[in-house]
PDB file of C-alpha atoms in Angstrom:
ATOM      1  CA  UNK A   1     110.514-202.761-109.717  1.00  0.00           C
ATOM      2  CA  UNK A   2     107.452-201.462-108.142  1.00  0.00           C
ATOM      3  CA  UNK A   3     106.072-204.835-107.496  1.00  0.00           C
ATOM      4  CA  UNK A   4     109.192-205.813-105.367  1.00  0.00           C
ATOM      5  CA  UNK A   5     108.731-203.031-102.709  1.00  0.00           C
ATOM      6  CA  UNK A   6     105.696-204.251-101.042  1.00  0.00           C
ATOM      7  CA  UNK A   7     107.018-207.945-100.377  1.00  0.00           C
ATOM      8  CA  UNK A   8     110.487-206.642 -99.350  1.00  0.00           C
ATOM      9  CA  UNK A   9     108.868-203.988 -96.891  1.00  0.00           C
ATOM     10  CA  UNK A  10     106.638-206.681 -95.588  1.00  0.00           C
ATOM     11  CA  UNK A  11     109.528-209.113 -94.860  1.00  0.00           C
ATOM     12  CA  UNK A  12     111.355-206.099 -92.990  1.00  0.00           C
ATOM     13  CA  UNK A  13     108.384-205.290 -91.087  1.00  0.00           C
ATOM     14  CA  UNK A  14     107.819-208.925 -89.876  1.00  0.00           C
ATOM     15  CA  UNK A  15     111.503-209.151 -89.028  1.00  0.00           C
ATOM     16  CA  UNK A  16     111.181-206.050 -87.020  1.00  0.00           C
ATOM     17  CA  UNK A  17     108.113-207.207 -85.251  1.00  0.00           C
ATOM     18  CA  UNK A  18     109.614-210.593 -84.412  1.00  0.00           C
ATOM     19  CA  UNK A  19     112.555-208.805 -82.654  1.00  0.00           C
ATOM     20  CA  UNK A  20     110.267-206.636 -80.460  1.00  0.00           C
ATOM     21  CA  UNK A  21     108.813-209.791 -78.853  1.00  0.00           C
ATOM     22  CA  UNK A  22     112.469-210.534 -77.444  1.00  0.00           C
ATOM     23  CA  UNK A  23     112.928-207.163 -76.061  1.00  0.00           C
ATOM     24  CA  UNK A  24     112.018-207.434 -72.529  1.00  0.00           C
ATOM     25  CA  UNK A  25     114.941-206.859 -69.964  1.00  0.00           C
ATOM     26  CA  UNK A  26     115.752-209.889 -67.743  1.00  0.00           C
ATOM     27  CA  UNK A  27     116.105-209.748 -63.900  1.00  0.00           C
ATOM     28  CA  UNK A  28     119.738-210.271 -64.294  1.00  0.00           C
ATOM     29  CA  UNK A  29     119.929-207.352 -66.865  1.00  0.00           C
ATOM     30  CA  UNK A  30     118.237-204.990 -64.536  1.00  0.00           C
ATOM     31  CA  UNK A  31     120.398-206.012 -61.534  1.00  0.00           C
ATOM     32  CA  UNK A  32     123.249-204.783 -63.640  1.00  0.00           C
ATOM     33  CA  UNK A  33     122.035-201.249 -63.174  1.00  0.00           C
ATOM     34  CA  UNK A  34     123.081-201.642 -59.483  1.00  0.00           C
ATOM     35  CA  UNK A  35     126.406-203.308 -60.153  1.00  0.00           C
ATOM     36  CA  UNK A  36     128.220-203.297 -63.585  1.00  0.00           C
ATOM     37  CA  UNK A  37     126.348-200.559 -65.383  1.00  0.00           C
ATOM     38  CA  UNK A  38     125.476-196.947 -64.357  1.00  0.00           C
ATOM     39  CA  UNK A  39     121.972-196.358 -63.157  1.00  0.00           C
ATOM     40  CA  UNK A  40     121.237-195.155 -66.770  1.00  0.00           C
ATOM     41  CA  UNK A  41     122.583-198.399 -68.412  1.00  0.00           C
ATOM     42  CA  UNK A  42     126.166-197.344 -69.549  1.00  0.00           C
ATOM     43  CA  UNK A  43     129.113-199.551 -68.657  1.00  0.00           C
ATOM     44  CA  UNK A  44     130.550-198.307 -65.269  1.00  0.00           C
ATOM     45  CA  UNK A  45     134.091-199.656 -66.032  1.00  0.00           C
ATOM     46  CA  UNK A  46     136.533-197.516 -68.150  1.00  0.00           C
ATOM     47  CA  UNK A  47     138.188-198.983 -71.257  1.00  0.00           C
ATOM     48  CA  UNK A  48     141.466-201.056 -71.386  1.00  0.00           C
ATOM     49  CA  UNK A  49     143.583-198.247 -72.452  1.00  0.00           C
ATOM     50  CA  UNK A  50     142.378-195.764 -69.861  1.00  0.00           C
ATOM     51  CA  UNK A  51     141.202-193.299 -72.396  1.00  0.00           C
ATOM     52  CA  UNK A  52     137.731-193.570 -71.040  1.00  0.00           C
ATOM     53  CA  UNK A  53     137.675-193.430 -67.275  1.00  0.00           C
ATOM     54  CA  UNK A  54     135.336-195.442 -65.070  1.00  0.00           C
ATOM     55  CA  UNK A  55     132.178-193.734 -64.046  1.00  0.00           C
ATOM     56  CA  UNK A  56     132.344-192.850 -60.299  1.00  0.00           C
ATOM     57  CA  UNK A  57     129.081-191.105 -59.771  1.00  0.00           C
ATOM     58  CA  UNK A  58     129.319-188.034 -61.996  1.00  0.00           C
ATOM     59  CA  UNK A  59     130.229-184.529 -61.211  1.00  0.00           C
ATOM     60  CA  UNK A  60     128.378-183.796 -57.907  1.00  0.00           C
ATOM     61  CA  UNK A  61     130.064-180.666 -56.415  1.00  0.00           C
ATOM     62  CA  UNK A  62     129.705-177.071 -57.673  1.00  0.00           C
ATOM     63  CA  UNK A  63     132.365-175.584 -59.769  1.00  0.00           C
ATOM     64  CA  UNK A  64     134.642-173.251 -57.399  1.00  0.00           C
ATOM     65  CA  UNK A  65     133.715-169.740 -58.023  1.00  0.00           C
ATOM     66  CA  UNK A  66     129.960-170.662 -58.739  1.00  0.00           C
ATOM     67  CA  UNK A  67     127.577-168.172 -57.433  1.00  0.00           C
ATOM     68  CA  UNK A  68     123.885-169.335 -57.192  1.00  0.00           C
ATOM     69  CA  UNK A  69     121.763-167.868 -60.137  1.00  0.00           C
ATOM     70  CA  UNK A  70     124.870-166.896 -61.937  1.00  0.00           C
ATOM     71  CA  UNK A  71     126.658-168.313 -65.048  1.00  0.00           C
ATOM     72  CA  UNK A  72     128.259-171.654 -64.340  1.00  0.00           C
ATOM     73  CA  UNK A  73     132.032-171.632 -64.706  1.00  0.00           C
ATOM     74  CA  UNK A  74     133.751-174.218 -66.868  1.00  0.00           C
ATOM     75  CA  UNK A  75     134.819-176.997 -64.627  1.00  0.00           C
ATOM     76  CA  UNK A  76     137.526-178.095 -67.053  1.00  0.00           C
ATOM     77  CA  UNK A  77     138.788-174.650 -68.155  1.00  0.00           C
ATOM     78  CA  UNK A  78     142.407-175.559 -67.295  1.00  0.00           C
ATOM     79  CA  UNK A  79     142.145-178.891 -69.409  1.00  0.00           C
ATOM     80  CA  UNK A  80     144.778-178.969 -72.214  1.00  0.00           C
ATOM     81  CA  UNK A  81     144.359-181.166 -75.485  1.00  0.00           C
ATOM     82  CA  UNK A  82     145.939-184.365 -75.533  1.00  0.00           C
ATOM     83  CA  UNK A  83     146.736-183.909 -79.139  1.00  0.00           C
ATOM     84  CA  UNK A  84     145.250-182.222 -82.218  1.00  0.00           C
ATOM     85  CA  UNK A  85     144.147-183.903 -85.524  1.00  0.00           C
ATOM     86  CA  UNK A  86     144.768-182.197 -88.591  1.00  0.00           C
ATOM     87  CA  UNK A  87     144.838-183.038 -92.321  1.00  0.00           C
ATOM     88  CA  UNK A  88     148.517-183.821 -91.928  1.00  0.00           C
ATOM     89  CA  UNK A  89     148.025-186.365 -89.244  1.00  0.00           C
ATOM     90  CA  UNK A  90     144.506-187.628 -89.683  1.00  0.00           C
ATOM     91  CA  UNK A  91     145.643-190.950 -91.246  1.00  0.00           C
ATOM     92  CA  UNK A  92     147.020-191.913 -87.788  1.00  0.00           C
ATOM     93  CA  UNK A  93     143.620-191.576 -86.328  1.00  0.00           C
ATOM     94  CA  UNK A  94     141.562-192.455 -89.250  1.00  0.00           C
ATOM     95  CA  UNK A  95     139.729-195.405 -87.546  1.00  0.00           C
ATOM     96  CA  UNK A  96     138.422-192.953 -84.842  1.00  0.00           C
ATOM     97  CA  UNK A  97     137.029-190.284 -87.358  1.00  0.00           C
ATOM     98  CA  UNK A  98     133.791-190.066 -89.133  1.00  0.00           C
ATOM     99  CA  UNK A  99     133.730-189.645 -92.955  1.00  0.00           C
ATOM    100  CA  UNK A 100     132.358-186.111 -92.362  1.00  0.00           C
ATOM    101  CA  UNK A 101     135.279-185.135 -90.193  1.00  0.00           C
ATOM    102  CA  UNK A 102     137.667-186.450 -92.671  1.00  0.00           C
ATOM    103  CA  UNK A 103     135.844-184.515 -95.264  1.00  0.00           C
ATOM    104  CA  UNK A 104     135.988-181.278 -93.169  1.00  0.00           C
ATOM    105  CA  UNK A 105     139.931-181.809 -92.498  1.00  0.00           C
ATOM    106  CA  UNK A 106     140.484-182.215 -96.314  1.00  0.00           C
ATOM    107  CA  UNK A 107     138.302-179.222 -97.353  1.00  0.00           C
ATOM    108  CA  UNK A 108     139.590-176.774 -94.701  1.00  0.00           C
ATOM    109  CA  UNK A 109     143.180-177.873 -94.137  1.00  0.00           C
ATOM    110  CA  UNK A 110     144.454-174.581 -92.916  1.00  0.00           C
ATOM    111  CA  UNK A 111     141.743-173.722 -90.528  1.00  0.00           C
ATOM    112  CA  UNK A 112     139.909-176.849 -89.404  1.00  0.00           C
ATOM    113  CA  UNK A 113     141.402-179.304 -86.680  1.00  0.00           C
ATOM    114  CA  UNK A 114     139.945-181.706 -84.005  1.00  0.00           C
ATOM    115  CA  UNK A 115     141.369-181.005 -80.497  1.00  0.00           C
ATOM    116  CA  UNK A 116     141.078-184.172 -78.448  1.00  0.00           C
ATOM    117  CA  UNK A 117     140.770-183.516 -74.560  1.00  0.00           C
ATOM    118  CA  UNK A 118     140.922-186.098 -71.689  1.00  0.00           C
ATOM    119  CA  UNK A 119     137.428-188.022 -71.474  1.00  0.00           C
ATOM    120  CA  UNK A 120     135.253-187.232 -68.567  1.00  0.00           C
ATOM    121  CA  UNK A 121     132.311-189.173 -67.274  1.00  0.00           C
ATOM    122  CA  UNK A 122     130.349-186.386 -65.424  1.00  0.00           C
ATOM    123  CA  UNK A 123     126.590-187.338 -65.886  1.00  0.00           C
ATOM    124  CA  UNK A 124     124.726-187.351 -62.643  1.00  0.00           C
ATOM    125  CA  UNK A 125     120.971-187.313 -61.876  1.00  0.00           C
ATOM    126  CA  UNK A 126     118.900-187.265 -58.611  1.00  0.00           C
ATOM    127  CA  UNK A 127     118.659-190.684 -57.007  1.00  0.00           C
ATOM    128  CA  UNK A 128     114.812-190.677 -57.467  1.00  0.00           C
ATOM    129  CA  UNK A 129     115.519-190.623 -61.363  1.00  0.00           C
ATOM    130  CA  UNK A 130     117.838-193.707 -60.983  1.00  0.00           C
ATOM    131  CA  UNK A 131     115.016-195.477 -59.015  1.00  0.00           C
ATOM    132  CA  UNK A 132     112.541-194.724 -61.612  1.00  0.00           C
ATOM    133  CA  UNK A 133     114.981-195.969 -64.338  1.00  0.00           C
ATOM    134  CA  UNK A 134     115.442-199.234 -62.361  1.00  0.00           C
ATOM    135  CA  UNK A 135     111.731-199.420 -62.013  1.00  0.00           C
ATOM    136  CA  UNK A 136     111.233-199.030 -65.901  1.00  0.00           C
ATOM    137  CA  UNK A 137     113.832-201.677 -66.434  1.00  0.00           C
ATOM    138  CA  UNK A 138     111.816-204.237 -64.347  1.00  0.00           C
ATOM    139  CA  UNK A 139     108.248-203.190 -65.131  1.00  0.00           C
ATOM    140  CA  UNK A 140     107.915-201.799 -68.600  1.00  0.00           C
ATOM    141  CA  UNK A 141     106.432-203.986 -71.337  1.00  0.00           C
ATOM    142  CA  UNK A 142     106.024-203.015 -74.917  1.00  0.00           C
ATOM    143  CA  UNK A 143     102.584-202.652 -76.133  1.00  0.00           C
ATOM    144  CA  UNK A 144     103.045-202.272 -79.888  1.00  0.00           C
ATOM    145  CA  UNK A 145     105.994-200.593 -81.347  1.00  0.00           C
ATOM    146  CA  UNK A 146     105.865-197.105 -79.957  1.00  0.00           C
ATOM    147  CA  UNK A 147     103.789-197.534 -76.835  1.00  0.00           C
ATOM    148  CA  UNK A 148     105.854-198.671 -73.683  1.00  0.00           C
ATOM    149  CA  UNK A 149     104.168-198.445 -70.471  1.00  0.00           C
ATOM    150  CA  UNK A 150     106.442-196.717 -68.396  1.00  0.00           C
ATOM    151  CA  UNK A 151     106.788-195.245 -64.933  1.00  0.00           C
ATOM    152  CA  UNK A 152     108.141-191.951 -65.847  1.00  0.00           C
ATOM    153  CA  UNK A 153     108.602-189.569 -68.878  1.00  0.00           C
ATOM    154  CA  UNK A 154     111.661-190.973 -70.084  1.00  0.00           C
ATOM    155  CA  UNK A 155     113.092-193.727 -72.056  1.00  0.00           C
ATOM    156  CA  UNK A 156     112.985-197.134 -70.529  1.00  0.00           C
ATOM    157  CA  UNK A 157     116.430-198.825 -69.824  1.00  0.00           C
ATOM    158  CA  UNK A 158     117.504-200.961 -72.620  1.00  0.00           C
ATOM    159  CA  UNK A 159     119.965-203.592 -72.522  1.00  0.00           C
ATOM    160  CA  UNK A 160     122.669-204.024 -75.204  1.00  0.00           C
ATOM    161  CA  UNK A 161     120.841-207.041 -76.537  1.00  0.00           C
ATOM    162  CA  UNK A 162     117.514-205.126 -76.692  1.00  0.00           C
ATOM    163  CA  UNK A 163     119.171-202.304 -78.481  1.00  0.00           C
ATOM    164  CA  UNK A 164     120.506-204.743 -80.998  1.00  0.00           C
ATOM    165  CA  UNK A 165     117.169-206.290 -81.588  1.00  0.00           C
ATOM    166  CA  UNK A 166     115.212-203.015 -81.941  1.00  0.00           C
ATOM    167  CA  UNK A 167     117.551-201.415 -84.408  1.00  0.00           C
TER     168      UNK A 167
END
């Protein structure tokens, strides 16, 4: 069995390296950061059933009652759960639950539940950060497996194709 490990690991390594060569972002993919994708690379559009709303620029106004230097109030304190998942109704939501969550529901049926709230898309960053992300998308080239040349100290934009190839 020991003699099989090296050839298999070599094949896996070559397959991974072959994918890296295809990992550059095209001009069209980068342009999507200014149209169909958020500046960080997520889809702008919401989903079909409306449970995930479209991204509209993030949460950019201070929460009412916020005082500079003080504790930030919860901007969603008045939100109520849409529904709760318990051991009794978990089969209805099984396709949305991880195995770990299912196990917790079964192990602690009287005390563990999952409250599901309306989805929010509140992420926002300064414009300079979005500009540098776009610059990364158009200029970063991989130099080995862990050495991208980036224009800032963050992860370079990756298209869905690139994510698929690198994983």
